[in-house]
């Protein structure tokens, strides 16, 4: 299994441009997440999905959109890039919560985005 | 989810045990204690979790006090590759399984 893969690894955008960050997992996990991490800070949840066709907002959803048409893919869309969106973006997935809380989240390697 | 308090940073000698404390005095009965770590420039990595009992796996041990208000992650024989930020997270079993990351403890393992 490749686990969670993210593309691209790096990207520089100009203000106002748009782009899609790709995330794919091959573990057949129901749950998928998008986090952002600003320099020196912890991760903050942007959006999450509990299954294909179902998404919900996290802590910092403004400026982003997501879709979940398949179990494997969970792309994150930036429509009008702003300098405040300069960050490292991590995608994660996890199986449904088991009775003992065994719902480990598996993270991808991240996408480093700079908006100038 | 309950809030956690961790020291900002700590150093550890290579080959020695690293003991990472975490306070979670407002933890509720159905909240688990999770530990993740993040090595520089990588995605976070799950280490261990527990509810009441002490837990051990191939990476670490987790000691939870009887009143569950604090816990300690133990890396038995720290290596240079254990240098990372370690996050203590307490959370309930809920739809979405969100993780709330605080500041964590920055651990530097020195030769």
mmCIF file with all atom_site columns, C-alpha atoms in Angstrom:
data_model
loop_
_atom_site.group_PDB
_atom_site.id
_atom_site.type_symbol
_atom_site.label_atom_id
_atom_site.label_alt_id
_atom_site.label_comp_id
_atom_site.label_asym_id
_atom_site.label_entity_id
_atom_site.label_seq_id
_atom_site.pdbx_PDB_ins_code
_atom_site.Cartn_x
_atom_site.Cartn_y
_atom_site.Cartn_z
_atom_site.occupancy
_atom_site.B_iso_or_equiv
_atom_site.pdbx_formal_charge
_atom_site.auth_seq_id
_atom_site.auth_comp_id
_atom_site.auth_asym_id
_atom_site.auth_atom_id
_atom_site.pdbx_PDB_model_num
ATOM 1   C CA . UNK A 1 1   ? 0.000   0.000  0.000  1.00 0.00 ? 1   UNK A CA 1
ATOM 2   C CA . UNK A 1 2   ? 1.185   3.493  -0.838 1.00 0.00 ? 2   UNK A CA 1
ATOM 3   C CA . UNK A 1 3   ? -0.869  4.907  2.042  1.00 0.00 ? 3   UNK A CA 1
ATOM 4   C CA . UNK A 1 4   ? -1.807  8.561  1.643  1.00 0.00 ? 4   UNK A CA 1
ATOM 5   C CA . UNK A 1 5   ? -0.304  10.368 -1.318 1.00 0.00 ? 5   UNK A CA 1
ATOM 6   C CA . UNK A 1 6   ? -0.422  14.090 -2.047 1.00 0.00 ? 6   UNK A CA 1
ATOM 7   C CA . UNK A 1 7   ? 0.407   16.112 -5.129 1.00 0.00 ? 7   UNK A CA 1
ATOM 8   C CA . UNK A 1 8   ? 2.054   18.438 -5.782 1.00 0.00 ? 8   UNK A CA 1
ATOM 9   C CA . UNK A 1 9   ? 4.824   18.543 -3.157 1.00 0.00 ? 9   UNK A CA 1
ATOM 10  C CA . UNK A 1 10  ? 5.515   22.221 -3.701 1.00 0.00 ? 10  UNK A CA 1
ATOM 11  C CA . UNK A 1 11  ? 3.664   25.045 -5.407 1.00 0.00 ? 11  UNK A CA 1
ATOM 12  C CA . UNK A 1 12  ? 3.962   28.797 -5.732 1.00 0.00 ? 12  UNK A CA 1
ATOM 13  C CA . UNK A 1 13  ? 0.803   30.717 -6.610 1.00 0.00 ? 13  UNK A CA 1
ATOM 14  C CA . UNK A 1 14  ? 0.126   34.333 -7.391 1.00 0.00 ? 14  UNK A CA 1
ATOM 15  C CA . UNK A 1 15  ? -2.605  36.151 -5.494 1.00 0.00 ? 15  UNK A CA 1
ATOM 16  C CA . UNK A 1 16  ? -5.977  35.410 -7.045 1.00 0.00 ? 16  UNK A CA 1
ATOM 17  C CA . UNK A 1 17  ? -4.933  32.212 -8.789 1.00 0.00 ? 17  UNK A CA 1
ATOM 18  C CA . UNK A 1 18  ? -6.690  28.946 -8.124 1.00 0.00 ? 18  UNK A CA 1
ATOM 19  C CA . UNK A 1 19  ? -5.457  25.413 -7.716 1.00 0.00 ? 19  UNK A CA 1
ATOM 20  C CA . UNK A 1 20  ? -6.438  21.955 -6.510 1.00 0.00 ? 20  UNK A CA 1
ATOM 21  C CA . UNK A 1 21  ? -4.397  19.964 -4.030 1.00 0.00 ? 21  UNK A CA 1
ATOM 22  C CA . UNK A 1 22  ? -4.777  16.271 -4.687 1.00 0.00 ? 22  UNK A CA 1
ATOM 23  C CA . UNK A 1 23  ? -5.041  13.572 -2.025 1.00 0.00 ? 23  UNK A CA 1
ATOM 24  C CA . UNK A 1 24  ? -5.468  9.838  -2.584 1.00 0.00 ? 24  UNK A CA 1
ATOM 25  C CA . UNK A 1 25  ? -5.500  6.929  -0.159 1.00 0.00 ? 25  UNK A CA 1
ATOM 26  C CA . UNK A 1 26  ? -5.447  3.220  -0.989 1.00 0.00 ? 26  UNK A CA 1
ATOM 27  C CA . UNK A 1 27  ? -6.423  1.847  2.428  1.00 0.00 ? 27  UNK A CA 1
ATOM 28  C CA . UNK A 1 28  ? -10.189 1.951  1.812  1.00 0.00 ? 28  UNK A CA 1
ATOM 29  C CA . UNK A 1 29  ? -10.636 4.357  4.708  1.00 0.00 ? 29  UNK A CA 1
ATOM 30  C CA . UNK A 1 30  ? -13.983 6.017  5.192  1.00 0.00 ? 30  UNK A CA 1
ATOM 31  C CA . UNK A 1 31  ? -12.679 9.181  6.826  1.00 0.00 ? 31  UNK A CA 1
ATOM 32  C CA . UNK A 1 32  ? -10.473 11.743 5.162  1.00 0.00 ? 32  UNK A CA 1
ATOM 33  C CA . UNK A 1 33  ? -9.232  15.131 6.366  1.00 0.00 ? 33  UNK A CA 1
ATOM 34  C CA . UNK A 1 34  ? -7.430  18.240 5.268  1.00 0.00 ? 34  UNK A CA 1
ATOM 35  C CA . UNK A 1 35  ? -5.234  20.137 7.718  1.00 0.00 ? 35  UNK A CA 1
ATOM 36  C CA . UNK A 1 36  ? -3.052  23.182 7.336  1.00 0.00 ? 36  UNK A CA 1
ATOM 37  C CA . UNK A 1 37  ? 0.038   23.953 9.359  1.00 0.00 ? 37  UNK A CA 1
ATOM 38  C CA . UNK A 1 38  ? 1.473   27.436 9.567  1.00 0.00 ? 38  UNK A CA 1
ATOM 39  C CA . UNK A 1 39  ? 5.144   27.847 10.530 1.00 0.00 ? 39  UNK A CA 1
ATOM 40  C CA . UNK A 1 40  ? 5.823   26.896 14.152 1.00 0.00 ? 40  UNK A CA 1
ATOM 41  C CA . UNK A 1 41  ? 2.190   26.036 14.815 1.00 0.00 ? 41  UNK A CA 1
ATOM 42  C CA . UNK A 1 42  ? 0.105   22.925 15.255 1.00 0.00 ? 42  UNK A CA 1
ATOM 43  C CA . UNK A 1 43  ? -2.221  21.558 12.583 1.00 0.00 ? 43  UNK A CA 1
ATOM 44  C CA . UNK A 1 44  ? -5.669  23.027 12.052 1.00 0.00 ? 44  UNK A CA 1
ATOM 45  C CA . UNK A 1 45  ? -8.532  21.121 10.447 1.00 0.00 ? 45  UNK A CA 1
ATOM 46  C CA . UNK A 1 46  ? -9.906  22.667 7.241  1.00 0.00 ? 46  UNK A CA 1
ATOM 47  C CA . UNK A 1 47  ? -12.460 20.105 6.035  1.00 0.00 ? 47  UNK A CA 1
ATOM 48  C CA . UNK A 1 48  ? -13.213 16.473 6.597  1.00 0.00 ? 48  UNK A CA 1
ATOM 49  C CA . UNK A 1 49  ? -15.294 13.723 5.015  1.00 0.00 ? 49  UNK A CA 1
ATOM 50  C CA . UNK A 1 50  ? -16.940 10.691 6.560  1.00 0.00 ? 50  UNK A CA 1
ATOM 51  C CA . UNK A 1 51  ? -17.482 8.981  3.234  1.00 0.00 ? 51  UNK A CA 1
ATOM 52  C CA . UNK A 1 52  ? -18.068 9.504  -0.466 1.00 0.00 ? 52  UNK A CA 1
ATOM 53  C CA . UNK A 1 53  ? -20.495 12.359 -1.044 1.00 0.00 ? 53  UNK A CA 1
ATOM 54  C CA . UNK A 1 54  ? -20.304 13.654 2.536  1.00 0.00 ? 54  UNK A CA 1
ATOM 55  C CA . UNK A 1 55  ? -18.112 16.549 3.631  1.00 0.00 ? 55  UNK A CA 1
ATOM 56  C CA . UNK A 1 56  ? -18.133 18.981 6.514  1.00 0.00 ? 56  UNK A CA 1
ATOM 57  C CA . UNK A 1 57  ? -16.293 22.075 7.669  1.00 0.00 ? 57  UNK A CA 1
ATOM 58  C CA . UNK A 1 58  ? -13.498 22.010 10.175 1.00 0.00 ? 58  UNK A CA 1
ATOM 59  C CA . UNK A 1 59  ? -11.930 24.816 12.168 1.00 0.00 ? 59  UNK A CA 1
ATOM 60  C CA . UNK A 1 60  ? -10.644 26.979 9.276  1.00 0.00 ? 60  UNK A CA 1
ATOM 61  C CA . UNK A 1 61  ? -12.720 26.325 6.111  1.00 0.00 ? 61  UNK A CA 1
ATOM 62  C CA . UNK A 1 62  ? -12.887 29.853 4.667  1.00 0.00 ? 62  UNK A CA 1
ATOM 63  C CA . UNK A 1 63  ? -11.251 30.150 1.257  1.00 0.00 ? 63  UNK A CA 1
ATOM 64  C CA . UNK A 1 64  ? -11.355 26.413 0.544  1.00 0.00 ? 64  UNK A CA 1
ATOM 65  C CA . UNK A 1 65  ? -13.695 23.890 -1.011 1.00 0.00 ? 65  UNK A CA 1
ATOM 66  C CA . UNK A 1 66  ? -13.682 20.108 -1.080 1.00 0.00 ? 66  UNK A CA 1
ATOM 67  C CA . UNK A 1 67  ? -15.470 17.250 -2.780 1.00 0.00 ? 67  UNK A CA 1
ATOM 68  C CA . UNK A 1 68  ? -15.515 13.505 -2.196 1.00 0.00 ? 68  UNK A CA 1
ATOM 69  C CA . UNK A 1 69  ? -16.810 11.629 -5.210 1.00 0.00 ? 69  UNK A CA 1
ATOM 70  C CA . UNK A 1 70  ? -14.908 8.411  -4.434 1.00 0.00 ? 70  UNK A CA 1
ATOM 71  C CA . UNK A 1 71  ? -13.618 6.682  -1.315 1.00 0.00 ? 71  UNK A CA 1
ATOM 72  C CA . UNK A 1 72  ? -10.026 7.107  -2.500 1.00 0.00 ? 72  UNK A CA 1
ATOM 73  C CA . UNK A 1 73  ? -9.857  10.793 -3.438 1.00 0.00 ? 73  UNK A CA 1
ATOM 74  C CA . UNK A 1 74  ? -10.384 13.969 -1.455 1.00 0.00 ? 74  UNK A CA 1
ATOM 75  C CA . UNK A 1 75  ? -9.202  17.063 -3.386 1.00 0.00 ? 75  UNK A CA 1
ATOM 76  C CA . UNK A 1 76  ? -8.904  20.484 -1.774 1.00 0.00 ? 76  UNK A CA 1
ATOM 77  C CA . UNK A 1 77  ? -9.683  23.525 -3.936 1.00 0.00 ? 77  UNK A CA 1
ATOM 78  C CA . UNK A 1 78  ? -8.363  27.051 -3.460 1.00 0.00 ? 78  UNK A CA 1
ATOM 79  C CA . UNK A 1 79  ? -10.397 29.412 -5.632 1.00 0.00 ? 79  UNK A CA 1
ATOM 80  C CA . UNK A 1 80  ? -8.783  32.819 -5.022 1.00 0.00 ? 80  UNK A CA 1
ATOM 81  C CA . UNK A 1 81  ? -5.386  32.331 -3.438 1.00 0.00 ? 81  UNK A CA 1
ATOM 82  C CA . UNK A 1 82  ? -4.364  34.818 -0.757 1.00 0.00 ? 82  UNK A CA 1
ATOM 83  C CA . UNK A 1 83  ? -1.045  35.257 1.084  1.00 0.00 ? 83  UNK A CA 1
ATOM 84  C CA . UNK A 1 84  ? -2.764  34.071 4.284  1.00 0.00 ? 84  UNK A CA 1
ATOM 85  C CA . UNK A 1 85  ? -3.092  30.660 2.654  1.00 0.00 ? 85  UNK A CA 1
ATOM 86  C CA . UNK A 1 86  ? 0.673   30.201 2.540  1.00 0.00 ? 86  UNK A CA 1
ATOM 87  C CA . UNK A 1 87  ? 1.083   27.048 4.578  1.00 0.00 ? 87  UNK A CA 1
ATOM 88  C CA . UNK A 1 88  ? 1.827   23.344 4.523  1.00 0.00 ? 88  UNK A CA 1
ATOM 89  C CA . UNK A 1 89  ? -1.247  21.259 3.757  1.00 0.00 ? 89  UNK A CA 1
ATOM 90  C CA . UNK A 1 90  ? -1.615  17.733 5.054  1.00 0.00 ? 90  UNK A CA 1
ATOM 91  C CA . UNK A 1 91  ? -4.181  15.194 4.010  1.00 0.00 ? 91  UNK A CA 1
ATOM 92  C CA . UNK A 1 92  ? -5.036  12.287 6.313  1.00 0.00 ? 92  UNK A CA 1
ATOM 93  C CA . UNK A 1 93  ? -7.319  9.276  6.383  1.00 0.00 ? 93  UNK A CA 1
ATOM 94  C CA . UNK A 1 94  ? -8.619  6.916  9.029  1.00 0.00 ? 94  UNK A CA 1
ATOM 95  C CA . UNK A 1 95  ? -10.873 3.887  9.326  1.00 0.00 ? 95  UNK A CA 1
ATOM 96  C CA . UNK A 1 96  ? -14.195 4.158  11.184 1.00 0.00 ? 96  UNK A CA 1
ATOM 97  C CA . UNK A 1 97  ? -13.835 4.428  14.955 1.00 0.00 ? 97  UNK A CA 1
ATOM 98  C CA . UNK A 1 98  ? -13.608 1.075  16.608 1.00 0.00 ? 98  UNK A CA 1
ATOM 99  C CA . UNK A 1 99  ? -15.053 0.338  20.014 1.00 0.00 ? 99  UNK A CA 1
ATOM 100 C CA . UNK A 1 100 ? -11.681 0.949  21.668 1.00 0.00 ? 100 UNK A CA 1
ATOM 101 C CA . UNK A 1 101 ? -10.931 4.170  19.796 1.00 0.00 ? 101 UNK A CA 1
ATOM 102 C CA . UNK A 1 102 ? -8.576  2.552  17.318 1.00 0.00 ? 102 UNK A CA 1
ATOM 103 C CA . UNK A 1 103 ? -9.001  5.209  14.678 1.00 0.00 ? 103 UNK A CA 1
ATOM 104 C CA . UNK A 1 104 ? -5.438  6.084  13.852 1.00 0.00 ? 104 UNK A CA 1
ATOM 105 C CA . UNK A 1 105 ? -5.066  8.854  11.324 1.00 0.00 ? 105 UNK A CA 1
ATOM 106 C CA . UNK A 1 106 ? -2.525  8.290  8.578  1.00 0.00 ? 106 UNK A CA 1
ATOM 107 C CA . UNK A 1 107 ? -0.996  11.410 7.109  1.00 0.00 ? 107 UNK A CA 1
ATOM 108 C CA . UNK A 1 108 ? 0.398   12.191 3.706  1.00 0.00 ? 108 UNK A CA 1
ATOM 109 C CA . UNK A 1 109 ? 3.763   13.921 3.151  1.00 0.00 ? 109 UNK A CA 1
ATOM 110 C CA . UNK A 1 110 ? 2.239   17.355 2.714  1.00 0.00 ? 110 UNK A CA 1
ATOM 111 C CA . UNK A 1 111 ? 2.041   20.069 0.063  1.00 0.00 ? 111 UNK A CA 1
ATOM 112 C CA . UNK A 1 112 ? 4.027   23.251 0.647  1.00 0.00 ? 112 UNK A CA 1
ATOM 113 C CA . UNK A 1 113 ? 2.144   26.181 -0.804 1.00 0.00 ? 113 UNK A CA 1
ATOM 114 C CA . UNK A 1 114 ? 3.390   29.739 -1.104 1.00 0.00 ? 114 UNK A CA 1
ATOM 115 C CA . UNK A 1 115 ? 1.115   32.554 -2.273 1.00 0.00 ? 115 UNK A CA 1
ATOM 116 C CA . UNK A 1 116 ? 2.899   35.686 -3.462 1.00 0.00 ? 116 UNK A CA 1
ATOM 117 C CA . UNK B 2 1   ? -12.491 17.656 23.510 1.00 0.00 ? 1   UNK B CA 1
ATOM 118 C CA . UNK B 2 2   ? -10.347 18.282 26.599 1.00 0.00 ? 2   UNK B CA 1
ATOM 119 C CA . UNK B 2 3   ? -7.432  20.664 26.464 1.00 0.00 ? 3   UNK B CA 1
ATOM 120 C CA . UNK B 2 4   ? -3.892  19.455 27.069 1.00 0.00 ? 4   UNK B CA 1
ATOM 121 C CA . UNK B 2 5   ? -0.792  21.156 28.461 1.00 0.00 ? 5   UNK B CA 1
ATOM 122 C CA . UNK B 2 6   ? 2.709   20.088 27.469 1.00 0.00 ? 6   UNK B CA 1
ATOM 123 C CA . UNK B 2 7   ? 6.160   21.582 28.021 1.00 0.00 ? 7   UNK B CA 1
ATOM 124 C CA . UNK B 2 8   ? 7.317   23.588 25.053 1.00 0.00 ? 8   UNK B CA 1
ATOM 125 C CA . UNK B 2 9   ? 10.603  21.764 24.639 1.00 0.00 ? 9   UNK B CA 1
ATOM 126 C CA . UNK B 2 10  ? 12.951  19.268 26.192 1.00 0.00 ? 10  UNK B CA 1
ATOM 127 C CA . UNK B 2 11  ? 16.319  17.696 25.477 1.00 0.00 ? 11  UNK B CA 1
ATOM 128 C CA . UNK B 2 12  ? 17.215  14.049 25.833 1.00 0.00 ? 12  UNK B CA 1
ATOM 129 C CA . UNK B 2 13  ? 20.507  12.162 25.601 1.00 0.00 ? 13  UNK B CA 1
ATOM 130 C CA . UNK B 2 14  ? 20.759  9.498  22.932 1.00 0.00 ? 14  UNK B CA 1
ATOM 131 C CA . UNK B 2 15  ? 20.224  6.036  24.367 1.00 0.00 ? 15  UNK B CA 1
ATOM 132 C CA . UNK B 2 16  ? 18.441  7.341  27.430 1.00 0.00 ? 16  UNK B CA 1
ATOM 133 C CA . UNK B 2 17  ? 14.724  7.173  28.134 1.00 0.00 ? 17  UNK B CA 1
ATOM 134 C CA . UNK B 2 18  ? 12.706  10.257 27.218 1.00 0.00 ? 18  UNK B CA 1
ATOM 135 C CA . UNK B 2 19  ? 9.739   10.989 29.476 1.00 0.00 ? 19  UNK B CA 1
ATOM 136 C CA . UNK B 2 20  ? 7.220   13.405 27.972 1.00 0.00 ? 20  UNK B CA 1
ATOM 137 C CA . UNK B 2 21  ? 4.539   14.693 30.349 1.00 0.00 ? 21  UNK B CA 1
ATOM 138 C CA . UNK B 2 22  ? 1.049   15.825 29.444 1.00 0.00 ? 22  UNK B CA 1
ATOM 139 C CA . UNK B 2 23  ? -1.610  17.365 31.667 1.00 0.00 ? 23  UNK B CA 1
ATOM 140 C CA . UNK B 2 24  ? -5.272  16.899 30.793 1.00 0.00 ? 24  UNK B CA 1
ATOM 141 C CA . UNK B 2 25  ? -7.068  17.737 34.022 1.00 0.00 ? 25  UNK B CA 1
ATOM 142 C CA . UNK B 2 26  ? -10.454 18.255 32.336 1.00 0.00 ? 26  UNK B CA 1
ATOM 143 C CA . UNK B 2 27  ? -10.506 14.895 30.583 1.00 0.00 ? 27  UNK B CA 1
ATOM 144 C CA . UNK B 2 28  ? -13.878 13.193 30.618 1.00 0.00 ? 28  UNK B CA 1
ATOM 145 C CA . UNK B 2 29  ? -14.582 9.529  31.162 1.00 0.00 ? 29  UNK B CA 1
ATOM 146 C CA . UNK B 2 30  ? -14.955 8.615  27.504 1.00 0.00 ? 30  UNK B CA 1
ATOM 147 C CA . UNK B 2 31  ? -11.947 10.516 26.192 1.00 0.00 ? 31  UNK B CA 1
ATOM 148 C CA . UNK B 2 32  ? -8.836  8.690  25.078 1.00 0.00 ? 32  UNK B CA 1
ATOM 149 C CA . UNK B 2 33  ? -5.264  9.962  25.288 1.00 0.00 ? 33  UNK B CA 1
ATOM 150 C CA . UNK B 2 34  ? -3.434  9.879  21.943 1.00 0.00 ? 34  UNK B CA 1
ATOM 151 C CA . UNK B 2 35  ? 0.164   10.671 21.102 1.00 0.00 ? 35  UNK B CA 1
ATOM 152 C CA . UNK B 2 36  ? 1.370   11.680 17.666 1.00 0.00 ? 36  UNK B CA 1
ATOM 153 C CA . UNK B 2 37  ? 4.727   13.014 16.597 1.00 0.00 ? 37  UNK B CA 1
ATOM 154 C CA . UNK B 2 38  ? 5.899   15.107 13.689 1.00 0.00 ? 38  UNK B CA 1
ATOM 155 C CA . UNK B 2 39  ? 9.412   14.812 12.410 1.00 0.00 ? 39  UNK B CA 1
ATOM 156 C CA . UNK B 2 40  ? 10.599  17.916 10.620 1.00 0.00 ? 40  UNK B CA 1
ATOM 157 C CA . UNK B 2 41  ? 8.801   18.558 7.317  1.00 0.00 ? 41  UNK B CA 1
ATOM 158 C CA . UNK B 2 42  ? 6.845   15.306 7.499  1.00 0.00 ? 42  UNK B CA 1
ATOM 159 C CA . UNK B 2 43  ? 3.225   14.497 8.232  1.00 0.00 ? 43  UNK B CA 1
ATOM 160 C CA . UNK B 2 44  ? 2.306   13.556 11.810 1.00 0.00 ? 44  UNK B CA 1
ATOM 161 C CA . UNK B 2 45  ? 2.761   9.931  12.813 1.00 0.00 ? 45  UNK B CA 1
ATOM 162 C CA . UNK B 2 46  ? 0.646   8.006  15.282 1.00 0.00 ? 46  UNK B CA 1
ATOM 163 C CA . UNK B 2 47  ? 2.543   6.632  18.291 1.00 0.00 ? 47  UNK B CA 1
ATOM 164 C CA . UNK B 2 48  ? 0.161   5.203  20.861 1.00 0.00 ? 48  UNK B CA 1
ATOM 165 C CA . UNK B 2 49  ? -3.127  5.755  22.636 1.00 0.00 ? 49  UNK B CA 1
ATOM 166 C CA . UNK B 2 50  ? -4.895  4.648  25.812 1.00 0.00 ? 50  UNK B CA 1
ATOM 167 C CA . UNK B 2 51  ? -8.006  5.085  27.939 1.00 0.00 ? 51  UNK B CA 1
ATOM 168 C CA . UNK B 2 52  ? -7.207  3.988  31.497 1.00 0.00 ? 52  UNK B CA 1
ATOM 169 C CA . UNK B 2 53  ? -4.558  1.306  31.476 1.00 0.00 ? 53  UNK B CA 1
ATOM 170 C CA . UNK B 2 54  ? -0.907  1.722  30.685 1.00 0.00 ? 54  UNK B CA 1
ATOM 171 C CA . UNK B 2 55  ? -0.078  0.786  27.122 1.00 0.00 ? 55  UNK B CA 1
ATOM 172 C CA . UNK B 2 56  ? 3.087   -0.327 25.354 1.00 0.00 ? 56  UNK B CA 1
ATOM 173 C CA . UNK B 2 57  ? 3.916   -0.934 21.720 1.00 0.00 ? 57  UNK B CA 1
ATOM 174 C CA . UNK B 2 58  ? 7.037   -1.158 19.619 1.00 0.00 ? 58  UNK B CA 1
ATOM 175 C CA . UNK B 2 59  ? 7.512   2.589  19.656 1.00 0.00 ? 59  UNK B CA 1
ATOM 176 C CA . UNK B 2 60  ? 6.720   3.732  23.171 1.00 0.00 ? 60  UNK B CA 1
ATOM 177 C CA . UNK B 2 61  ? 4.927   3.277  26.466 1.00 0.00 ? 61  UNK B CA 1
ATOM 178 C CA . UNK B 2 62  ? 2.049   5.346  27.763 1.00 0.00 ? 62  UNK B CA 1
ATOM 179 C CA . UNK B 2 63  ? 1.520   5.769  31.491 1.00 0.00 ? 63  UNK B CA 1
ATOM 180 C CA . UNK B 2 64  ? -1.819  7.259  32.549 1.00 0.00 ? 64  UNK B CA 1
ATOM 181 C CA . UNK B 2 65  ? -2.353  8.301  36.158 1.00 0.00 ? 65  UNK B CA 1
ATOM 182 C CA . UNK B 2 66  ? -5.163  6.674  38.098 1.00 0.00 ? 66  UNK B CA 1
ATOM 183 C CA . UNK B 2 67  ? -7.241  9.866  38.083 1.00 0.00 ? 67  UNK B CA 1
ATOM 184 C CA . UNK B 2 68  ? -6.495  10.225 34.328 1.00 0.00 ? 68  UNK B CA 1
ATOM 185 C CA . UNK B 2 69  ? -5.600  13.886 34.745 1.00 0.00 ? 69  UNK B CA 1
ATOM 186 C CA . UNK B 2 70  ? -2.112  13.421 33.370 1.00 0.00 ? 70  UNK B CA 1
ATOM 187 C CA . UNK B 2 71  ? -0.035  10.994 31.361 1.00 0.00 ? 71  UNK B CA 1
ATOM 188 C CA . UNK B 2 72  ? 3.553   10.357 30.335 1.00 0.00 ? 72  UNK B CA 1
ATOM 189 C CA . UNK B 2 73  ? 4.870   9.116  27.033 1.00 0.00 ? 73  UNK B CA 1
ATOM 190 C CA . UNK B 2 74  ? 8.068   7.140  27.420 1.00 0.00 ? 74  UNK B CA 1
ATOM 191 C CA . UNK B 2 75  ? 10.523  6.567  24.607 1.00 0.00 ? 75  UNK B CA 1
ATOM 192 C CA . UNK B 2 76  ? 12.644  3.834  26.189 1.00 0.00 ? 76  UNK B CA 1
ATOM 193 C CA . UNK B 2 77  ? 15.889  4.323  24.266 1.00 0.00 ? 77  UNK B CA 1
ATOM 194 C CA . UNK B 2 78  ? 15.844  7.627  22.423 1.00 0.00 ? 78  UNK B CA 1
ATOM 195 C CA . UNK B 2 79  ? 17.685  7.822  19.111 1.00 0.00 ? 79  UNK B CA 1
ATOM 196 C CA . UNK B 2 80  ? 18.571  10.832 17.003 1.00 0.00 ? 80  UNK B CA 1
ATOM 197 C CA . UNK B 2 81  ? 15.663  9.906  14.715 1.00 0.00 ? 81  UNK B CA 1
ATOM 198 C CA . UNK B 2 82  ? 13.266  10.515 17.606 1.00 0.00 ? 82  UNK B CA 1
ATOM 199 C CA . UNK B 2 83  ? 13.934  14.246 17.383 1.00 0.00 ? 83  UNK B CA 1
ATOM 200 C CA . UNK B 2 84  ? 10.472  15.631 16.625 1.00 0.00 ? 84  UNK B CA 1
ATOM 201 C CA . UNK B 2 85  ? 7.495   17.549 17.974 1.00 0.00 ? 85  UNK B CA 1
ATOM 202 C CA . UNK B 2 86  ? 5.313   15.315 20.122 1.00 0.00 ? 86  UNK B CA 1
ATOM 203 C CA . UNK B 2 87  ? 1.605   16.031 20.438 1.00 0.00 ? 87  UNK B CA 1
ATOM 204 C CA . UNK B 2 88  ? -0.612  14.828 23.262 1.00 0.00 ? 88  UNK B CA 1
ATOM 205 C CA . UNK B 2 89  ? -4.268  14.833 22.235 1.00 0.00 ? 89  UNK B CA 1
ATOM 206 C CA . UNK B 2 90  ? -7.361  13.833 24.159 1.00 0.00 ? 90  UNK B CA 1
ATOM 207 C CA . UNK B 2 91  ? -10.535 13.167 22.255 1.00 0.00 ? 91  UNK B CA 1
ATOM 208 C CA . UNK B 2 92  ? -13.839 11.376 22.300 1.00 0.00 ? 92  UNK B CA 1
ATOM 209 C CA . UNK B 2 93  ? -15.037 8.826  19.827 1.00 0.00 ? 93  UNK B CA 1
ATOM 210 C CA . UNK B 2 94  ? -17.142 10.946 17.473 1.00 0.00 ? 94  UNK B CA 1
ATOM 211 C CA . UNK B 2 95  ? -18.126 11.212 13.835 1.00 0.00 ? 95  UNK B CA 1
ATOM 212 C CA . UNK B 2 96  ? -15.291 12.777 11.912 1.00 0.00 ? 96  UNK B CA 1
ATOM 213 C CA . UNK B 2 97  ? -12.595 11.583 14.340 1.00 0.00 ? 97  UNK B CA 1
ATOM 214 C CA . UNK B 2 98  ? -11.005 15.000 14.324 1.00 0.00 ? 98  UNK B CA 1
ATOM 215 C CA . UNK B 2 99  ? -7.614  15.590 15.922 1.00 0.00 ? 99  UNK B CA 1
ATOM 216 C CA . UNK B 2 100 ? -7.002  18.892 17.692 1.00 0.00 ? 100 UNK B CA 1
ATOM 217 C CA . UNK B 2 101 ? -3.307  19.684 17.715 1.00 0.00 ? 101 UNK B CA 1
ATOM 218 C CA . UNK B 2 102 ? -1.887  22.014 20.343 1.00 0.00 ? 102 UNK B CA 1
ATOM 219 C CA . UNK B 2 103 ? 1.663   23.303 20.430 1.00 0.00 ? 103 UNK B CA 1
ATOM 220 C CA . UNK B 2 104 ? 3.258   19.989 21.379 1.00 0.00 ? 104 UNK B CA 1
ATOM 221 C CA . UNK B 2 105 ? 6.675   19.357 22.924 1.00 0.00 ? 105 UNK B CA 1
ATOM 222 C CA . UNK B 2 106 ? 9.716   19.861 20.779 1.00 0.00 ? 106 UNK B CA 1
ATOM 223 C CA . UNK B 2 107 ? 12.110  17.031 21.694 1.00 0.00 ? 107 UNK B CA 1
ATOM 224 C CA . UNK B 2 108 ? 15.761  17.251 20.737 1.00 0.00 ? 108 UNK B CA 1
ATOM 225 C CA . UNK B 2 109 ? 17.767  14.065 21.130 1.00 0.00 ? 109 UNK B CA 1
ATOM 226 C CA . UNK B 2 110 ? 21.443  14.872 21.520 1.00 0.00 ? 110 UNK B CA 1
ATOM 227 C CA . UNK B 2 111 ? 24.375  12.523 20.896 1.00 0.00 ? 111 UNK B CA 1
#
